[in-house]
């Protein structure tokens, strides 16, 4: 376990040591009727290519603010965020975000929702190429059969699958997930976690994901970033999650979940994160 975000972190499967996404001394201050409100202060963190990083912290500590600065929807008051060395100043197709509330166009089918994003991102591709990309990504999330349904005809889990397919179809450099499974029932949530892990291990995408669920983070992430409470929140600790994920063909994500849940270390890590959130940085209203 890391006790400082500045110390060297031992990755279990380093894909490259080149920094990929760098959050560099970022602070954010919001103007409010009662004066300036410092949400984040001097936050630094590096994500490596192909990593799956989860961010956890109490409500209002600034997790969405931080991810919105990575997506480019929000700007730091101080410091900068860089992707492959380029400072992020606005949203771009290299960073796709998926939200808790799906954000699908209700009058368009699942297919059309994905197609529209593909058309916007790849205007020079032929119709056949765009069609192939849409089909591939709907199949990736198991939605080929439901391609022609509109959002109101889809369950919450299916809607979130469309949102994930839409984000991945753009082939982003990094997938940014803001509590994507927070609104789903427990069984659907586990199914989607397993699908996301399968997609991650097959396609080796880089993922940055907010969650409120420690078990979700232990199942999915390489590292868990634990935020302190605001105002002026920072990274309190970065937990290295040491479980080696099985390669494709070795074990399914569901079997992997069963394996780690039999490992005593799982409960040590879980208790450590719980202690961080509910004792060391307990939320005081
Ligand atoms: N545009 C804004 N103007 C003023 N204050 C804001 C603005 N956006 C967010 N805040 C405040 O900044 C703080 C952090 O908000 P943020 O949404 O980033 O937190 P969070 O950790 O993602 O919370 P949650 O887990 O509830 O989604 C909160 O106190 C929020 O009220």
mmCIF file of C-alpha atoms and ligand atoms in Angstrom:
data_model
loop_
_atom_site.group_PDB
_atom_site.id
_atom_site.type_symbol
_atom_site.label_atom_id
_atom_site.label_comp_id
_atom_site.label_asym_id
_atom_site.label_seq_id
_atom_site.Cartn_x
_atom_site.Cartn_y
_atom_site.Cartn_z
ATOM 1 C CA UNK A 1 0.000 0.000 0.000
ATOM 2 C CA UNK A 2 1.205 3.485 -0.814
ATOM 3 C CA UNK A 3 1.091 6.160 1.804
ATOM 4 C CA UNK A 4 2.038 9.011 -0.473
ATOM 5 C CA UNK A 5 1.043 9.890 -4.008
ATOM 6 C CA UNK A 6 4.533 11.183 -4.684
ATOM 7 C CA UNK A 7 6.406 7.982 -3.879
ATOM 8 C CA UNK A 8 7.229 5.427 -6.561
ATOM 9 C CA UNK A 9 4.438 2.980 -7.167
ATOM 10 C CA UNK A 10 5.135 -0.632 -8.026
ATOM 11 C CA UNK A 11 2.772 -1.689 -10.790
ATOM 12 C CA UNK A 12 2.112 -5.384 -11.164
ATOM 13 C CA UNK A 13 1.931 -5.371 -14.966
ATOM 14 C CA UNK A 14 3.721 -2.253 -16.154
ATOM 15 C CA UNK A 15 2.901 -1.798 -19.824
ATOM 16 C CA UNK A 16 5.134 1.227 -20.183
ATOM 17 C CA UNK A 17 6.852 3.499 -17.720
ATOM 18 C CA UNK A 18 6.093 6.551 -19.827
ATOM 19 C CA UNK A 19 3.570 8.760 -18.037
ATOM 20 C CA UNK A 20 0.298 8.651 -19.950
ATOM 21 C CA UNK A 21 -2.144 10.863 -18.085
ATOM 22 C CA UNK A 22 -0.518 13.327 -15.697
ATOM 23 C CA UNK A 23 -2.515 15.349 -13.191
ATOM 24 C CA UNK A 24 0.095 17.911 -12.230
ATOM 25 C CA UNK A 25 -0.359 20.045 -9.090
ATOM 26 C CA UNK A 26 -3.999 20.698 -9.892
ATOM 27 C CA UNK A 27 -6.109 23.004 -7.743
ATOM 28 C CA UNK A 28 -9.698 24.036 -8.343
ATOM 29 C CA UNK A 29 -11.546 26.935 -6.778
ATOM 30 C CA UNK A 30 -15.249 27.599 -7.414
ATOM 31 C CA UNK A 31 -16.781 31.050 -6.968
ATOM 32 C CA UNK A 32 -19.817 30.859 -4.666
ATOM 33 C CA UNK A 33 -22.123 33.544 -3.206
ATOM 34 C CA UNK A 34 -20.142 33.194 0.048
ATOM 35 C CA UNK A 35 -16.774 33.651 -1.618
ATOM 36 C CA UNK A 36 -14.255 31.329 -3.204
ATOM 37 C CA UNK A 37 -14.567 27.615 -2.423
ATOM 38 C CA UNK A 38 -11.375 25.570 -2.816
ATOM 39 C CA UNK A 39 -12.482 22.077 -3.876
ATOM 40 C CA UNK A 40 -9.136 20.489 -4.752
ATOM 41 C CA UNK A 41 -5.686 21.635 -3.724
ATOM 42 C CA UNK A 42 -2.401 20.613 -5.306
ATOM 43 C CA UNK A 43 -3.488 17.194 -6.575
ATOM 44 C CA UNK A 44 -0.838 15.213 -8.460
ATOM 45 C CA UNK A 45 -1.226 11.751 -9.916
ATOM 46 C CA UNK A 46 0.039 9.772 -12.913
ATOM 47 C CA UNK A 47 -1.912 7.098 -14.760
ATOM 48 C CA UNK A 48 0.061 4.689 -16.950
ATOM 49 C CA UNK A 49 -1.105 3.382 -20.290
ATOM 50 C CA UNK A 50 -3.378 0.372 -19.988
ATOM 51 C CA UNK A 51 -3.991 0.888 -16.273
ATOM 52 C CA UNK A 52 -7.379 0.682 -14.596
ATOM 53 C CA UNK A 53 -7.532 3.304 -11.849
ATOM 54 C CA UNK A 54 -10.489 3.816 -9.506
ATOM 55 C CA UNK A 55 -11.105 6.963 -7.453
ATOM 56 C CA UNK A 56 -13.040 6.788 -4.202
ATOM 57 C CA UNK A 57 -13.941 9.460 -1.669
ATOM 58 C CA UNK A 58 -16.888 10.908 0.171
ATOM 59 C CA UNK A 59 -19.636 12.755 -1.638
ATOM 60 C CA UNK A 60 -18.617 16.318 -2.475
ATOM 61 C CA UNK A 61 -14.859 15.820 -2.102
ATOM 62 C CA UNK A 62 -14.269 16.730 -5.747
ATOM 63 C CA UNK A 63 -14.050 13.430 -7.656
ATOM 64 C CA UNK A 64 -16.273 14.590 -10.537
ATOM 65 C CA UNK A 65 -14.470 17.926 -10.603
ATOM 66 C CA UNK A 66 -11.188 16.044 -11.011
ATOM 67 C CA UNK A 67 -12.504 13.762 -13.782
ATOM 68 C CA UNK A 68 -14.139 16.693 -15.561
ATOM 69 C CA UNK A 69 -10.720 18.318 -15.763
ATOM 70 C CA UNK A 70 -9.393 15.145 -17.405
ATOM 71 C CA UNK A 71 -12.314 15.098 -19.855
ATOM 72 C CA UNK A 72 -11.800 18.826 -20.531
ATOM 73 C CA UNK A 73 -15.310 19.921 -19.479
ATOM 74 C CA UNK A 74 -13.742 21.844 -16.583
ATOM 75 C CA UNK A 75 -10.423 23.637 -16.229
ATOM 76 C CA UNK A 76 -8.003 23.713 -13.291
ATOM 77 C CA UNK A 77 -7.613 27.024 -11.439
ATOM 78 C CA UNK A 78 -3.965 26.095 -11.028
ATOM 79 C CA UNK A 79 -1.756 23.312 -12.386
ATOM 80 C CA UNK A 80 -2.456 21.279 -15.501
ATOM 81 C CA UNK A 81 -3.627 17.914 -16.796
ATOM 82 C CA UNK A 82 -1.662 16.328 -19.658
ATOM 83 C CA UNK A 83 -2.395 13.347 -21.869
ATOM 84 C CA UNK A 84 0.710 12.028 -23.628
ATOM 85 C CA UNK A 85 2.375 15.355 -22.801
ATOM 86 C CA UNK A 86 -0.380 17.520 -24.316
ATOM 87 C CA UNK A 87 -2.151 19.917 -21.958
ATOM 88 C CA UNK A 88 -5.899 19.252 -21.849
ATOM 89 C CA UNK A 89 -7.844 22.443 -22.536
ATOM 90 C CA UNK A 90 -11.118 21.129 -23.959
ATOM 91 C CA UNK A 91 -13.082 17.913 -24.472
ATOM 92 C CA UNK A 92 -11.885 15.641 -27.265
ATOM 93 C CA UNK A 93 -12.589 12.205 -28.749
ATOM 94 C CA UNK A 94 -9.385 10.888 -27.161
ATOM 95 C CA UNK A 95 -11.180 11.036 -23.775
ATOM 96 C CA UNK A 96 -14.664 9.560 -23.604
ATOM 97 C CA UNK A 97 -16.813 9.865 -20.523
ATOM 98 C CA UNK A 98 -19.648 7.624 -19.314
ATOM 99 C CA UNK A 99 -21.996 8.960 -16.634
ATOM 100 C CA UNK A 100 -24.303 7.289 -14.130
ATOM 101 C CA UNK A 101 -27.428 8.502 -15.977
ATOM 102 C CA UNK A 102 -26.530 7.012 -19.413
ATOM 103 C CA UNK A 103 -26.998 10.320 -21.304
ATOM 104 C CA UNK A 104 -28.480 8.611 -24.383
ATOM 105 C CA UNK A 105 -30.612 10.412 -26.957
ATOM 106 C CA UNK A 106 -34.119 9.077 -26.126
ATOM 107 C CA UNK A 107 -35.512 9.348 -29.675
ATOM 108 C CA UNK A 108 -32.692 7.310 -31.202
ATOM 109 C CA UNK A 109 -32.198 3.551 -31.123
ATOM 110 C CA UNK A 110 -29.193 1.932 -29.445
ATOM 111 C CA UNK A 111 -27.661 1.544 -32.907
ATOM 112 C CA UNK A 112 -28.329 5.186 -33.825
ATOM 113 C CA UNK A 113 -26.930 6.480 -30.528
ATOM 114 C CA UNK A 114 -23.631 4.710 -31.222
ATOM 115 C CA UNK A 115 -23.725 5.526 -34.962
ATOM 116 C CA UNK A 116 -24.102 9.259 -34.302
ATOM 117 C CA UNK A 117 -20.998 9.307 -32.111
ATOM 118 C CA UNK A 118 -19.032 7.307 -34.703
ATOM 119 C CA UNK A 119 -20.188 9.653 -37.482
ATOM 120 C CA UNK A 120 -19.081 12.703 -35.491
ATOM 121 C CA UNK A 121 -15.697 11.194 -34.617
ATOM 122 C CA UNK A 122 -14.914 9.664 -38.018
ATOM 123 C CA UNK A 123 -16.574 11.872 -40.648
ATOM 124 C CA UNK A 124 -14.286 10.558 -43.393
ATOM 125 C CA UNK A 125 -15.067 6.875 -42.910
ATOM 126 C CA UNK A 126 -17.462 5.215 -45.357
ATOM 127 C CA UNK A 127 -20.974 4.250 -44.301
ATOM 128 C CA UNK A 128 -19.962 0.572 -44.359
ATOM 129 C CA UNK A 129 -16.969 1.227 -42.099
ATOM 130 C CA UNK A 130 -19.095 3.200 -39.615
ATOM 131 C CA UNK A 131 -21.709 0.441 -39.660
ATOM 132 C CA UNK A 132 -19.012 -2.163 -38.931
ATOM 133 C CA UNK A 133 -17.685 -0.127 -35.963
ATOM 134 C CA UNK A 134 -21.186 0.226 -34.496
ATOM 135 C CA UNK A 135 -21.953 -3.475 -34.915
ATOM 136 C CA UNK A 136 -18.605 -4.469 -33.396
ATOM 137 C CA UNK A 137 -19.125 -2.342 -30.294
ATOM 138 C CA UNK A 138 -22.761 -3.300 -29.748
ATOM 139 C CA UNK A 139 -21.641 -6.944 -29.952
ATOM 140 C CA UNK A 140 -18.825 -6.222 -27.469
ATOM 141 C CA UNK A 141 -21.422 -5.297 -24.832
ATOM 142 C CA UNK A 142 -23.823 -8.089 -25.859
ATOM 143 C CA UNK A 143 -26.427 -5.813 -27.407
ATOM 144 C CA UNK A 144 -26.575 -6.921 -31.035
ATOM 145 C CA UNK A 145 -30.119 -8.213 -30.566
ATOM 146 C CA UNK A 146 -31.348 -4.964 -28.993
ATOM 147 C CA UNK A 147 -29.691 -2.640 -31.519
ATOM 148 C CA UNK A 148 -32.985 -1.291 -32.818
ATOM 149 C CA UNK A 149 -34.591 -0.579 -29.463
ATOM 150 C CA UNK A 150 -34.937 2.949 -28.107
ATOM 151 C CA UNK A 151 -33.719 3.830 -24.578
ATOM 152 C CA UNK A 152 -37.232 3.572 -23.033
ATOM 153 C CA UNK A 153 -37.372 -0.055 -24.257
ATOM 154 C CA UNK A 154 -34.053 -0.894 -22.563
ATOM 155 C CA UNK A 155 -33.274 -1.774 -18.931
ATOM 156 C CA UNK A 156 -30.852 0.384 -16.923
ATOM 157 C CA UNK A 157 -28.082 -2.149 -17.480
ATOM 158 C CA UNK A 158 -28.742 -2.225 -21.231
ATOM 159 C CA UNK A 159 -28.725 1.574 -21.409
ATOM 160 C CA UNK A 160 -25.372 1.646 -19.641
ATOM 161 C CA UNK A 161 -24.079 -0.976 -22.090
ATOM 162 C CA UNK A 162 -25.078 1.321 -24.968
ATOM 163 C CA UNK A 163 -23.287 4.232 -23.262
ATOM 164 C CA UNK A 164 -20.130 2.113 -22.861
ATOM 165 C CA UNK A 165 -20.336 0.874 -26.480
ATOM 166 C CA UNK A 166 -20.776 4.459 -27.662
ATOM 167 C CA UNK A 167 -17.745 5.635 -25.685
ATOM 168 C CA UNK A 168 -15.527 2.738 -26.844
ATOM 169 C CA UNK A 169 -16.622 3.024 -30.485
ATOM 170 C CA UNK A 170 -14.796 6.346 -30.696
ATOM 171 C CA UNK A 171 -11.627 4.416 -29.763
ATOM 172 C CA UNK A 172 -10.615 6.864 -27.046
ATOM 173 C CA UNK A 173 -7.149 6.919 -25.492
ATOM 174 C CA UNK A 174 -8.777 6.863 -22.085
ATOM 175 C CA UNK A 175 -12.222 5.853 -20.869
ATOM 176 C CA UNK A 176 -13.509 8.038 -18.038
ATOM 177 C CA UNK A 177 -16.329 6.571 -15.991
ATOM 178 C CA UNK A 178 -18.212 8.661 -13.421
ATOM 179 C CA UNK A 179 -19.870 6.095 -11.149
ATOM 180 C CA UNK A 180 -21.272 4.219 -14.156
ATOM 181 C CA UNK A 181 -22.974 1.406 -12.247
ATOM 182 C CA UNK A 182 -24.274 3.454 -9.308
ATOM 183 C CA UNK A 183 -27.906 3.323 -10.453
ATOM 184 C CA UNK A 184 -28.006 -0.408 -11.197
ATOM 185 C CA UNK A 185 -29.267 -3.297 -9.071
ATOM 186 C CA UNK A 186 -26.619 -5.547 -7.512
ATOM 187 C CA UNK A 187 -26.862 -8.397 -10.043
ATOM 188 C CA UNK A 188 -26.799 -6.153 -13.125
ATOM 189 C CA UNK A 189 -23.954 -4.209 -11.572
ATOM 190 C CA UNK A 190 -21.869 -7.381 -11.171
ATOM 191 C CA UNK A 191 -22.644 -8.413 -14.758
ATOM 192 C CA UNK A 192 -21.503 -5.059 -16.102
ATOM 193 C CA UNK A 193 -18.384 -5.037 -13.935
ATOM 194 C CA UNK A 194 -17.490 -8.438 -15.394
ATOM 195 C CA UNK A 195 -18.142 -7.260 -18.955
ATOM 196 C CA UNK A 196 -16.042 -4.151 -18.369
ATOM 197 C CA UNK A 197 -13.180 -6.251 -17.000
ATOM 198 C CA UNK A 198 -13.425 -8.578 -20.021
ATOM 199 C CA UNK A 199 -13.330 -5.600 -22.418
ATOM 200 C CA UNK A 200 -10.437 -4.004 -20.504
ATOM 201 C CA UNK A 201 -8.303 -7.138 -20.531
ATOM 202 C CA UNK A 202 -8.985 -7.869 -24.181
ATOM 203 C CA UNK A 203 -8.539 -4.346 -25.515
ATOM 204 C CA UNK A 204 -6.074 -3.004 -22.923
ATOM 205 C CA UNK A 205 -7.744 0.366 -22.646
ATOM 206 C CA UNK A 206 -6.797 2.884 -19.983
ATOM 207 C CA UNK A 207 -9.637 3.511 -17.545
ATOM 208 C CA UNK A 208 -10.202 6.151 -14.888
ATOM 209 C CA UNK A 209 -13.346 5.458 -12.891
ATOM 210 C CA UNK A 210 -15.132 7.022 -9.926
ATOM 211 C CA UNK A 211 -16.862 4.580 -7.634
ATOM 212 C CA UNK A 212 -18.413 4.544 -4.180
ATOM 213 C CA UNK A 213 -18.058 0.784 -3.994
ATOM 214 C CA UNK A 214 -14.844 -0.642 -2.511
ATOM 215 C CA UNK A 215 -15.608 -4.163 -3.780
ATOM 216 C CA UNK A 216 -16.047 -2.798 -7.295
ATOM 217 C CA UNK A 217 -12.663 -1.077 -7.067
ATOM 218 C CA UNK A 218 -10.937 -4.196 -5.693
ATOM 219 C CA UNK A 219 -12.394 -6.266 -8.525
ATOM 220 C CA UNK A 220 -11.611 -3.851 -11.354
ATOM 221 C CA UNK A 221 -8.689 -1.612 -10.509
ATOM 222 C CA UNK A 222 -4.905 -1.803 -10.577
ATOM 223 C CA UNK A 223 -4.804 1.096 -8.142
ATOM 224 C CA UNK A 224 -7.346 2.789 -5.929
ATOM 225 C CA UNK A 225 -6.968 6.519 -5.353
ATOM 226 C CA UNK A 226 -8.493 7.496 -2.018
ATOM 227 C CA UNK A 227 -9.416 11.167 -1.672
ATOM 228 C CA UNK A 228 -9.495 13.162 1.540
ATOM 229 C CA UNK A 229 -12.522 15.300 2.356
ATOM 230 C CA UNK A 230 -12.980 18.841 1.093
ATOM 231 C CA UNK A 231 -12.579 21.718 1.214
ATOM 232 C CA UNK A 232 -9.133 21.601 -0.401
ATOM 233 C CA UNK A 233 -9.306 17.829 -0.891
ATOM 234 C CA UNK A 234 -6.255 15.905 -2.011
ATOM 235 C CA UNK A 235 -5.184 12.312 -2.541
ATOM 236 C CA UNK A 236 -4.828 10.782 0.891
ATOM 237 C CA UNK A 237 -3.507 7.436 -0.219
ATOM 238 C CA UNK A 238 -3.055 5.276 -3.309
ATOM 239 C CA UNK A 239 -3.689 1.578 -2.778
ATOM 240 C CA UNK A 240 -1.965 -0.878 -5.070
ATOM 241 C CA UNK A 241 -4.309 -3.790 -5.767
ATOM 242 C CA UNK A 242 -2.031 -6.789 -6.144
ATOM 243 C CA UNK A 243 -4.309 -9.458 -7.641
ATOM 244 C CA UNK A 244 -3.107 -10.755 -11.003
ATOM 245 C CA UNK A 245 -5.961 -10.827 -13.417
ATOM 246 C CA UNK A 246 -6.278 -14.004 -15.460
ATOM 247 C CA UNK A 247 -5.555 -13.718 -19.164
ATOM 248 C CA UNK A 248 -8.261 -14.440 -21.707
ATOM 249 C CA UNK A 249 -8.972 -18.188 -21.671
ATOM 250 C CA UNK A 250 -7.531 -18.747 -18.163
ATOM 251 C CA UNK A 251 -10.559 -17.811 -16.090
ATOM 252 C CA UNK A 252 -13.708 -15.794 -16.683
ATOM 253 C CA UNK A 253 -14.170 -12.498 -14.808
ATOM 254 C CA UNK A 254 -16.807 -14.249 -12.651
ATOM 255 C CA UNK A 255 -14.312 -16.997 -11.731
ATOM 256 C CA UNK A 256 -11.699 -14.324 -11.027
ATOM 257 C CA UNK A 257 -14.148 -12.578 -8.674
ATOM 258 C CA UNK A 258 -14.695 -15.848 -6.801
ATOM 259 C CA UNK A 259 -10.916 -16.403 -6.567
ATOM 260 C CA UNK A 260 -10.069 -12.978 -5.119
ATOM 261 C CA UNK A 261 -12.928 -13.179 -2.655
ATOM 262 C CA UNK A 262 -11.334 -16.318 -1.213
ATOM 263 C CA UNK A 263 -8.027 -14.491 -0.751
ATOM 264 C CA UNK A 264 -7.494 -13.178 2.816
ATOM 265 C CA UNK A 265 -5.632 -10.223 1.324
ATOM 266 C CA UNK A 266 -8.890 -9.078 -0.281
ATOM 267 C CA UNK A 267 -10.345 -8.469 3.183
ATOM 268 C CA UNK A 268 -7.181 -6.758 4.428
ATOM 269 C CA UNK A 269 -7.356 -4.314 1.521
ATOM 270 C CA UNK A 270 -11.092 -3.872 1.956
ATOM 271 C CA UNK A 271 -10.705 -3.134 5.662
ATOM 272 C CA UNK A 272 -7.877 -0.718 4.937
ATOM 273 C CA UNK A 273 -10.053 1.248 2.496
ATOM 274 C CA UNK A 274 -13.014 1.160 4.895
ATOM 275 C CA UNK A 275 -10.773 2.433 7.671
ATOM 276 C CA UNK A 276 -9.571 5.265 5.444
ATOM 277 C CA UNK A 277 -13.104 6.313 4.514
ATOM 278 C CA UNK A 278 -14.992 5.755 7.737
ATOM 279 C CA UNK A 279 -12.417 6.375 10.461
ATOM 280 C CA UNK A 280 -9.431 8.377 9.219
ATOM 281 C CA UNK A 281 -11.464 10.528 6.807
ATOM 282 C CA UNK A 282 -14.966 10.033 8.131
ATOM 283 C CA UNK A 283 -17.458 12.419 6.599
ATOM 284 C CA UNK A 284 -18.543 15.074 9.086
ATOM 285 C CA UNK A 285 -21.673 16.991 7.974
HETATM 286 N N1 LIG B 1 -19.839 24.688 -10.729
HETATM 287 C C1 LIG B 1 -19.728 24.685 -9.406
HETATM 288 N N2 LIG B 1 -19.790 25.831 -8.694
HETATM 289 C C2 LIG B 1 -19.658 25.837 -7.354
HETATM 290 N N3 LIG B 1 -19.428 24.733 -6.596
HETATM 291 C C3 LIG B 1 -19.364 23.560 -7.249
HETATM 292 C C4 LIG B 1 -19.521 23.458 -8.679
HETATM 293 N N4 LIG B 1 -19.395 22.156 -9.029
HETATM 294 C C5 LIG B 1 -19.179 21.459 -7.890
HETATM 295 N N5 LIG B 1 -19.172 22.299 -6.832
HETATM 296 C C6 LIG B 1 -18.938 21.928 -5.428
HETATM 297 O O1 LIG B 1 -17.633 21.337 -5.393
HETATM 298 C C7 LIG B 1 -17.636 20.240 -4.487
HETATM 299 C C8 LIG B 1 -17.156 18.995 -5.209
HETATM 300 O O2 LIG B 1 -18.141 18.583 -6.144
HETATM 301 P P1 LIG B 1 -17.964 17.244 -7.003
HETATM 302 O O3 LIG B 1 -19.220 17.028 -7.768
HETATM 303 O O4 LIG B 1 -16.704 17.322 -7.758
HETATM 304 O O5 LIG B 1 -17.824 16.155 -5.855
HETATM 305 P P2 LIG B 1 -17.913 14.558 -5.899
HETATM 306 O O6 LIG B 1 -16.846 14.047 -5.017
HETATM 307 O O7 LIG B 1 -17.901 14.104 -7.313
HETATM 308 O O8 LIG B 1 -19.335 14.288 -5.261
HETATM 309 P P3 LIG B 1 -20.385 13.057 -5.471
HETATM 310 O O9 LIG B 1 -19.688 11.834 -5.000
HETATM 311 O O10 LIG B 1 -21.543 13.439 -4.608
HETATM 312 O O11 LIG B 1 -20.722 13.032 -6.942
HETATM 313 C C9 LIG B 1 -19.034 20.137 -3.904
HETATM 314 O O12 LIG B 1 -19.049 20.826 -2.671
HETATM 315 C C10 LIG B 1 -19.882 20.842 -4.933
HETATM 316 O O13 LIG B 1 -21.021 21.428 -4.331
#
